[in-house]
Tab-separated table of C-alpha atoms and ligand atoms in Angstrom:
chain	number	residue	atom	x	y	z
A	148	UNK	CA	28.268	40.457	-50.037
A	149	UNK	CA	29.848	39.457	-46.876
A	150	UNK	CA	27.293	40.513	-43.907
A	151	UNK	CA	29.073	38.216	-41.196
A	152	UNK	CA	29.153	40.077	-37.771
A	153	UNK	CA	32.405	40.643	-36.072
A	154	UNK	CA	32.537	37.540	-33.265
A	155	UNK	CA	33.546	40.626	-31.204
A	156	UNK	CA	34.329	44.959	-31.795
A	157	UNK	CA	35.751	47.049	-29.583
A	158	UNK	CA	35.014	49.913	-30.710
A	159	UNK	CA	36.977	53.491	-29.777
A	160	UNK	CA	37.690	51.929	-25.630
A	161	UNK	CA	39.197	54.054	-23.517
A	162	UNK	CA	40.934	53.700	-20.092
A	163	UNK	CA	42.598	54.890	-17.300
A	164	UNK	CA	44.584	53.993	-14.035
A	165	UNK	CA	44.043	57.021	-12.109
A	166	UNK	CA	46.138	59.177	-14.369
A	167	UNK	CA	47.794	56.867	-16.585
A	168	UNK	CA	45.976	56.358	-19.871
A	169	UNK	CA	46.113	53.171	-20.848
A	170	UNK	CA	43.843	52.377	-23.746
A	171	UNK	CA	43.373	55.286	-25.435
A	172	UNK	CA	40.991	54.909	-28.253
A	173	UNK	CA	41.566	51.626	-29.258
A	174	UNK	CA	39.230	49.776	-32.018
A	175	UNK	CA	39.403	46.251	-33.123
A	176	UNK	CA	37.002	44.110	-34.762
A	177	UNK	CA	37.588	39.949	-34.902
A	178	UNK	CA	35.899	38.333	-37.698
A	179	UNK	CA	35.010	34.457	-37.662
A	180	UNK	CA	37.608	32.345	-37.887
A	181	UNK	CA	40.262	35.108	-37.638
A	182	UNK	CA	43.204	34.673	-35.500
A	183	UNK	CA	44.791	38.169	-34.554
A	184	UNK	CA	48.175	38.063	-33.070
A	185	UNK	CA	48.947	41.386	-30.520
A	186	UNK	CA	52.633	42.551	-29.883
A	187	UNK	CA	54.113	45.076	-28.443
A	188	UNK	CA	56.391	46.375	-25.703
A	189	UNK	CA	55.330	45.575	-21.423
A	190	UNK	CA	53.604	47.868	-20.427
A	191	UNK	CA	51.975	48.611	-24.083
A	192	UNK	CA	48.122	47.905	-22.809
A	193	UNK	CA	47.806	44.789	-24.518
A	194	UNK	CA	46.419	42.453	-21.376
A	195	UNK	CA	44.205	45.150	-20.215
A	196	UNK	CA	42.795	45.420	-23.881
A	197	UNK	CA	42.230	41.584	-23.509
A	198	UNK	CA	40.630	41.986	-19.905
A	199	UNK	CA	38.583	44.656	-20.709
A	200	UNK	CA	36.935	42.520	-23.883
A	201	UNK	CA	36.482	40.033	-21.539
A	202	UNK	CA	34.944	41.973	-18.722
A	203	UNK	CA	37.592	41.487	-16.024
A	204	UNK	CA	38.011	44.946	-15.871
A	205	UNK	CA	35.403	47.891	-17.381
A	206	UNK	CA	36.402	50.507	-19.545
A	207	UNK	CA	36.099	54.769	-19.461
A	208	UNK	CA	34.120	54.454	-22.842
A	209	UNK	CA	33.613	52.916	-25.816
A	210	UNK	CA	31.712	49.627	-27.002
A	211	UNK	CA	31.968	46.557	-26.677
A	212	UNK	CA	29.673	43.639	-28.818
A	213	UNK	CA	29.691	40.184	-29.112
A	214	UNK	CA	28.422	39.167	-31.870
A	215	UNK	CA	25.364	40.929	-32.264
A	216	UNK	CA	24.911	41.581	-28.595
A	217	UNK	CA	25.396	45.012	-27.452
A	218	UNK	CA	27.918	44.323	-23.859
A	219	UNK	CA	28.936	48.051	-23.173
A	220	UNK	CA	28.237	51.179	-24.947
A	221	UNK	CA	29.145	54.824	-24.750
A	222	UNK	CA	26.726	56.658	-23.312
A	223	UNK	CA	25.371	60.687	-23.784
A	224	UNK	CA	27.363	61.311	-20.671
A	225	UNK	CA	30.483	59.941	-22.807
A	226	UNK	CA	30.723	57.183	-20.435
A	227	UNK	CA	30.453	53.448	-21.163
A	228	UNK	CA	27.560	52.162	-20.341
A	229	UNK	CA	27.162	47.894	-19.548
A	230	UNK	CA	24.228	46.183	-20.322
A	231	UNK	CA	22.523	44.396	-17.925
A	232	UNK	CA	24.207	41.547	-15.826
A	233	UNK	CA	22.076	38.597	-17.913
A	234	UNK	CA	23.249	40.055	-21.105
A	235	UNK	CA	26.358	40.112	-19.774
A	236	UNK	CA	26.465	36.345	-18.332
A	237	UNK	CA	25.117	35.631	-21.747
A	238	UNK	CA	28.097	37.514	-23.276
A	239	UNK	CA	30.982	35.459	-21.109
A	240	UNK	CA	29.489	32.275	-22.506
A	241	UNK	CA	31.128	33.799	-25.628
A	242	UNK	CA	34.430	33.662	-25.160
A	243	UNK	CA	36.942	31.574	-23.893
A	244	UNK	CA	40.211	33.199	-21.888
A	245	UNK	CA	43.874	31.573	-21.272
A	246	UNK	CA	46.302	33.197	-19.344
A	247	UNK	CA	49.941	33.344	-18.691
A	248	UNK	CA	50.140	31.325	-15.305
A	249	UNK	CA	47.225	28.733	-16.206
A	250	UNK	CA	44.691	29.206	-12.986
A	251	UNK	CA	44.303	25.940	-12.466
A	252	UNK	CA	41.945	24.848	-9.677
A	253	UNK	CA	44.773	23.161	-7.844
A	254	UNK	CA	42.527	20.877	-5.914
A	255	UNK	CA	40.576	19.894	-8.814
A	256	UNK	CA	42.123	16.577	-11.712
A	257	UNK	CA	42.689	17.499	-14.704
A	258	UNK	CA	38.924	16.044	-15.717
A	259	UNK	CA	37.235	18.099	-13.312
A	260	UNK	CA	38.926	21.420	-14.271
A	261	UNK	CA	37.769	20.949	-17.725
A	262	UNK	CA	34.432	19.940	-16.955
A	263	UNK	CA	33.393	22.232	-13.756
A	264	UNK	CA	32.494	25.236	-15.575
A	265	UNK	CA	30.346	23.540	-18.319
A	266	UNK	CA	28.242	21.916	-15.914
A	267	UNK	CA	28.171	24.818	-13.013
A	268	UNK	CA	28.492	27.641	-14.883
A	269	UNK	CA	26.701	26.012	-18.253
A	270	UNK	CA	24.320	23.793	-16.611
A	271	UNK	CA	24.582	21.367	-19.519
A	272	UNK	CA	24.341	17.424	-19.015
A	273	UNK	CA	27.563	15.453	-17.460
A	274	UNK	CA	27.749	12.877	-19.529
A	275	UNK	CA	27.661	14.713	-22.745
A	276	UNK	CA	30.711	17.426	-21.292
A	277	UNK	CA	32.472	14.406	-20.083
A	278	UNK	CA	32.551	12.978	-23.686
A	279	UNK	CA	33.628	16.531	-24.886
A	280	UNK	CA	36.359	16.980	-22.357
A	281	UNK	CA	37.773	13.524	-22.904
A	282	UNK	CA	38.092	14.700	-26.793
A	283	UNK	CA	39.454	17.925	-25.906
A	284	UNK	CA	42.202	16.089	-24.003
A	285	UNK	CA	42.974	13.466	-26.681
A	286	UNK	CA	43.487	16.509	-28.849
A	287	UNK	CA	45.675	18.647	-26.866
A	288	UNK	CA	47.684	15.501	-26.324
A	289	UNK	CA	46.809	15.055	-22.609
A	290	UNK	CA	45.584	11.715	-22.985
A	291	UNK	CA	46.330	9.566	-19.116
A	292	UNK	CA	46.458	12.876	-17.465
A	293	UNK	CA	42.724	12.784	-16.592
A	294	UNK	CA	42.818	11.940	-13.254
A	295	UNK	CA	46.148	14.027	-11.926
A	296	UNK	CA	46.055	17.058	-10.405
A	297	UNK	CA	47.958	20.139	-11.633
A	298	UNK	CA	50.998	20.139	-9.604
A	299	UNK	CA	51.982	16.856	-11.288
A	300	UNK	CA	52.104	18.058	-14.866
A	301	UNK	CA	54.770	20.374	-16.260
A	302	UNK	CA	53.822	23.817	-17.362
A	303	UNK	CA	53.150	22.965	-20.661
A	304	UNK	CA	50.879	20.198	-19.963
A	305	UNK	CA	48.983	22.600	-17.422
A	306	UNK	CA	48.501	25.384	-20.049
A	307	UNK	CA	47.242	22.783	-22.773
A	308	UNK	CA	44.549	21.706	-19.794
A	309	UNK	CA	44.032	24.665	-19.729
A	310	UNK	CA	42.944	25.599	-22.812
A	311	UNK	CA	41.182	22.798	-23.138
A	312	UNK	CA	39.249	24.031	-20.405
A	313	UNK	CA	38.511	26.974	-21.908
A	314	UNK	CA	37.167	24.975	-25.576
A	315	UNK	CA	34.843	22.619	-23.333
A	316	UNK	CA	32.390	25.897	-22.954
A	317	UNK	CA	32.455	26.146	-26.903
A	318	UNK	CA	33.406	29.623	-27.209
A	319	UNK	CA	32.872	31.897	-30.207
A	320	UNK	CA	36.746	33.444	-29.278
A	321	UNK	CA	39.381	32.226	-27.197
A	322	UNK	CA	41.805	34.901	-26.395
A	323	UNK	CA	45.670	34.025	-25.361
A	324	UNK	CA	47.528	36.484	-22.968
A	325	UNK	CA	51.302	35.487	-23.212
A	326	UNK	CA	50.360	31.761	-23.183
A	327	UNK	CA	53.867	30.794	-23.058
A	328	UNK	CA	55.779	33.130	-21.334
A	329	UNK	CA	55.889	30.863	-18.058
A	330	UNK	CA	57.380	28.160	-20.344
A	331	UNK	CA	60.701	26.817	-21.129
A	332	UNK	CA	61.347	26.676	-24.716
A	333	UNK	CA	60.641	23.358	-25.359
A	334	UNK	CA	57.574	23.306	-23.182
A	335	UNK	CA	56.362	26.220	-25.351
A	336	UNK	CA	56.296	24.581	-28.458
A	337	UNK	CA	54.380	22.154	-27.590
A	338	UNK	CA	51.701	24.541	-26.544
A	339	UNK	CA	52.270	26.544	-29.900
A	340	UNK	CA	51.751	23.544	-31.923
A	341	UNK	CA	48.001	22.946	-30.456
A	342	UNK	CA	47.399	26.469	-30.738
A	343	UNK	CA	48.403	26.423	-34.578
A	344	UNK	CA	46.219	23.286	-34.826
A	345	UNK	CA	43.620	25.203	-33.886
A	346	UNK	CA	44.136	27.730	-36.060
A	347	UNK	CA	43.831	25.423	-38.690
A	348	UNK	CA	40.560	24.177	-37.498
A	349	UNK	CA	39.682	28.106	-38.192
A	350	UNK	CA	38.730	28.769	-34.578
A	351	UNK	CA	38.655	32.421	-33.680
A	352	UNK	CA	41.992	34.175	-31.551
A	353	UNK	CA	43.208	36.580	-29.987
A	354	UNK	CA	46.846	35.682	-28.827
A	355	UNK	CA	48.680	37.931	-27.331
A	356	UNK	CA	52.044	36.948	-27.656
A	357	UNK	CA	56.169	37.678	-27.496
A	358	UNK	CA	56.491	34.685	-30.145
A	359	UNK	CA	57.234	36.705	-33.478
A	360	UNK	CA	57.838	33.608	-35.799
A	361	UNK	CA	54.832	31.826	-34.042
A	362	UNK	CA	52.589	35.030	-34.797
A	363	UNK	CA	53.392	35.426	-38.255
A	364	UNK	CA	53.212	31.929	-39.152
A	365	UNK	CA	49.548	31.424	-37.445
A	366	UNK	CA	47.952	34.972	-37.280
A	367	UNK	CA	45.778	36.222	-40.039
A	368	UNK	CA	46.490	39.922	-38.918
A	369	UNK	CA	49.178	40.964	-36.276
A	370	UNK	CA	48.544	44.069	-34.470
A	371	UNK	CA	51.685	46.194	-32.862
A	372	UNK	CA	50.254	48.304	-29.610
A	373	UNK	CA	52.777	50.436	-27.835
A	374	UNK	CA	51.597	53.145	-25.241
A	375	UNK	CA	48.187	52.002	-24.763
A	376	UNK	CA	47.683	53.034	-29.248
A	377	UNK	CA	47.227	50.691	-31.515
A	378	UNK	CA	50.971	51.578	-33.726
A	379	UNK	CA	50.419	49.369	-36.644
A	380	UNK	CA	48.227	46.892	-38.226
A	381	UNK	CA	48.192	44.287	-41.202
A	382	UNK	CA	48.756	41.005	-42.603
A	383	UNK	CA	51.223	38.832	-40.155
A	384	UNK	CA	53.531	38.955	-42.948
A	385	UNK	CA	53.871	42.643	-44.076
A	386	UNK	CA	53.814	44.052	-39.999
A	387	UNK	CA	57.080	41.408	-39.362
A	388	UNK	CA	58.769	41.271	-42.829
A	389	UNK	CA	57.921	44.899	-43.777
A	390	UNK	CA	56.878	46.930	-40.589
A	391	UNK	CA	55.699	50.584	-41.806
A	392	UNK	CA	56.588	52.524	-38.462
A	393	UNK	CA	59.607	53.218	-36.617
A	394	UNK	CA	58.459	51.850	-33.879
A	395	UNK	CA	57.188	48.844	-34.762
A	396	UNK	CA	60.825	47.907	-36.676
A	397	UNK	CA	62.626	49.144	-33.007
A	398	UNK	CA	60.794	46.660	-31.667
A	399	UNK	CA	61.348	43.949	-33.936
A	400	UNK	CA	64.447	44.567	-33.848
A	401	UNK	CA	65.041	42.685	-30.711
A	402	UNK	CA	63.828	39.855	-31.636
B	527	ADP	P1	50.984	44.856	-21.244
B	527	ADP	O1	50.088	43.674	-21.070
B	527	ADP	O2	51.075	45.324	-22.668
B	527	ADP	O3	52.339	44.637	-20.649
B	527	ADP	P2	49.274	46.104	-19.294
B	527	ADP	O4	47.927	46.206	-19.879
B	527	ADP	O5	49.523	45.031	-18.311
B	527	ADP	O6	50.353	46.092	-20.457
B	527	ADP	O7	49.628	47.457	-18.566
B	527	ADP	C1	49.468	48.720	-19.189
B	527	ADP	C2	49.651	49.815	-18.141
B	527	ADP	O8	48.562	49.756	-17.226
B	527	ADP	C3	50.900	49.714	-17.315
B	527	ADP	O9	51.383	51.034	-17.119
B	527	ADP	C4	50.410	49.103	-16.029
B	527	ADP	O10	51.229	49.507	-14.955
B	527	ADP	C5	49.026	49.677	-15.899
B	527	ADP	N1	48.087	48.810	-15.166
B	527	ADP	C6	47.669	47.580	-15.560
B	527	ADP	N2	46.794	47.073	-14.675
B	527	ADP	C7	46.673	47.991	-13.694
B	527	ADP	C8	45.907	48.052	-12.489
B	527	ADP	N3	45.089	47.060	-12.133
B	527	ADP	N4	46.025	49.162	-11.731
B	527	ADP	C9	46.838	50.169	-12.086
B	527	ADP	N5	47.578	50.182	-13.207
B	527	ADP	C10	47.506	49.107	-14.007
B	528	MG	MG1	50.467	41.766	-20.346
């Protein structure tokens, strides 16, 4: 019997902008070594799904575990409830989180962006994250870029520092927002192509992305939110070759 934990479940989150709903019951679970792909229209919910499972921004209610550590749960009140803040620095060590426009530390070289948070935020030994981010940027194909700062790389370079940033703290999940939507097409594919090589290496996602070929030739499971609902669900395959609701094919369509 298979008694793995989700890496993370959001279970039944809710949330709100004043009076615009925008996750409205919304429950996903991410097993190990699972790479979910979420699509949908702007304006669907998907990046405040993705910053609410990474605490950027707190839900209404609902839970939220990494793991088997409780992060947020629904309370009596039918409020969420957040665990306290060491459980929850504990729980950001989990995950890893790349967005759309990079968030470089300008200032920093490409080294030093990779290795600042593992030895502030980590406190682990220099030497040893040095090693890890000179790896990490051999793999991501970054190699004589260690010692530039961001402004002298092209986007795609900057988003694979990026996410090599984010692997340095050894997350459990890395989730994607739109990792290529700043990116020219050719740019982009070289940031898809380290992305698929990780999923190959069986490390956990959660991409958000407008890529439909890229998500159904990487993602285990591709989910289709639209109006802050989770529409549709399944294998990559079935959801773009055979999509079961209307408004899942209306949106494929333009693509
Ligand atoms: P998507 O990433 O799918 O395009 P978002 O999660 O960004 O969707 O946005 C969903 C809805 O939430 C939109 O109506 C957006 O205007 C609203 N929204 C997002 N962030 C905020 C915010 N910080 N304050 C108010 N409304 C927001
Ligand atoms: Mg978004």
């Amino acid at each position: 019997m298979d008694t793995q934990n989700p890496v993370v479940r959001l279970s039944h989150i809710k949330k709100s902008f004043g009076k615009n709903e925008v996750l409205k019951d919304i429950s996903l679970d991410v097993m190990p070594g699972e790479v979910v792909a979420v699509i949908g229209p702007s304006g669907g919910g998907k990046s405040t799904l993705l910053r609410c499972a990474t605490l950027l921004e707190t839900f209404d209610s609902g839970d939220l575990f990494y793991d088997d550590m409780t992060v947020a749960r629904t309370g009596s009140n039918g409020k969420a409830e957040y665990a306290k803040s060491d459980v929850l620095r504990r729980a950001k060590m989990k995950f890893g989180l790349v967005f759309q426009n990079y968030n470089l530390f300008p200032h920093y070289t490409v080294l030093k962006n990779i290795m600042d948070a593992p030895i502030c935020v980590q406190k682990r030994n220099k030497e040893e994250v040095e090693r890890q981010a000179r790896e990490l940027i051999a793999k991501m194909g970054l190699e004589g870029n260690e010692d530039k700062v961001p402004c002298q790389l092209s986007g795609g370079q900057q988003q694979r520092v990026s996410i090599a940033r984010a692997l340095c703290m050894n997350p459990e999940v890395v989730f994607f927002d739109e990792p290529t939507s700043a990116l020219d097409p050719e740019l982009t594919a070289e940031v898809l192509k380290v992305i698929k090589k990780l999923a190959a290496e069986h490390m956990t996602m959660v991409i958000v992305t407008h890529e439909m070929q890229f998500a159904r030739d990487v993602a285990d499971r591709i989910i289709f939110m639209d109006g802050g609902v989770i529409v549709e669900e399944g294998p990559a395959e079935q959801v773009v070759n055979n999509p079961q609701h209307q408004r899942t094919r209306e949106f494929l369509a333009r693509y």
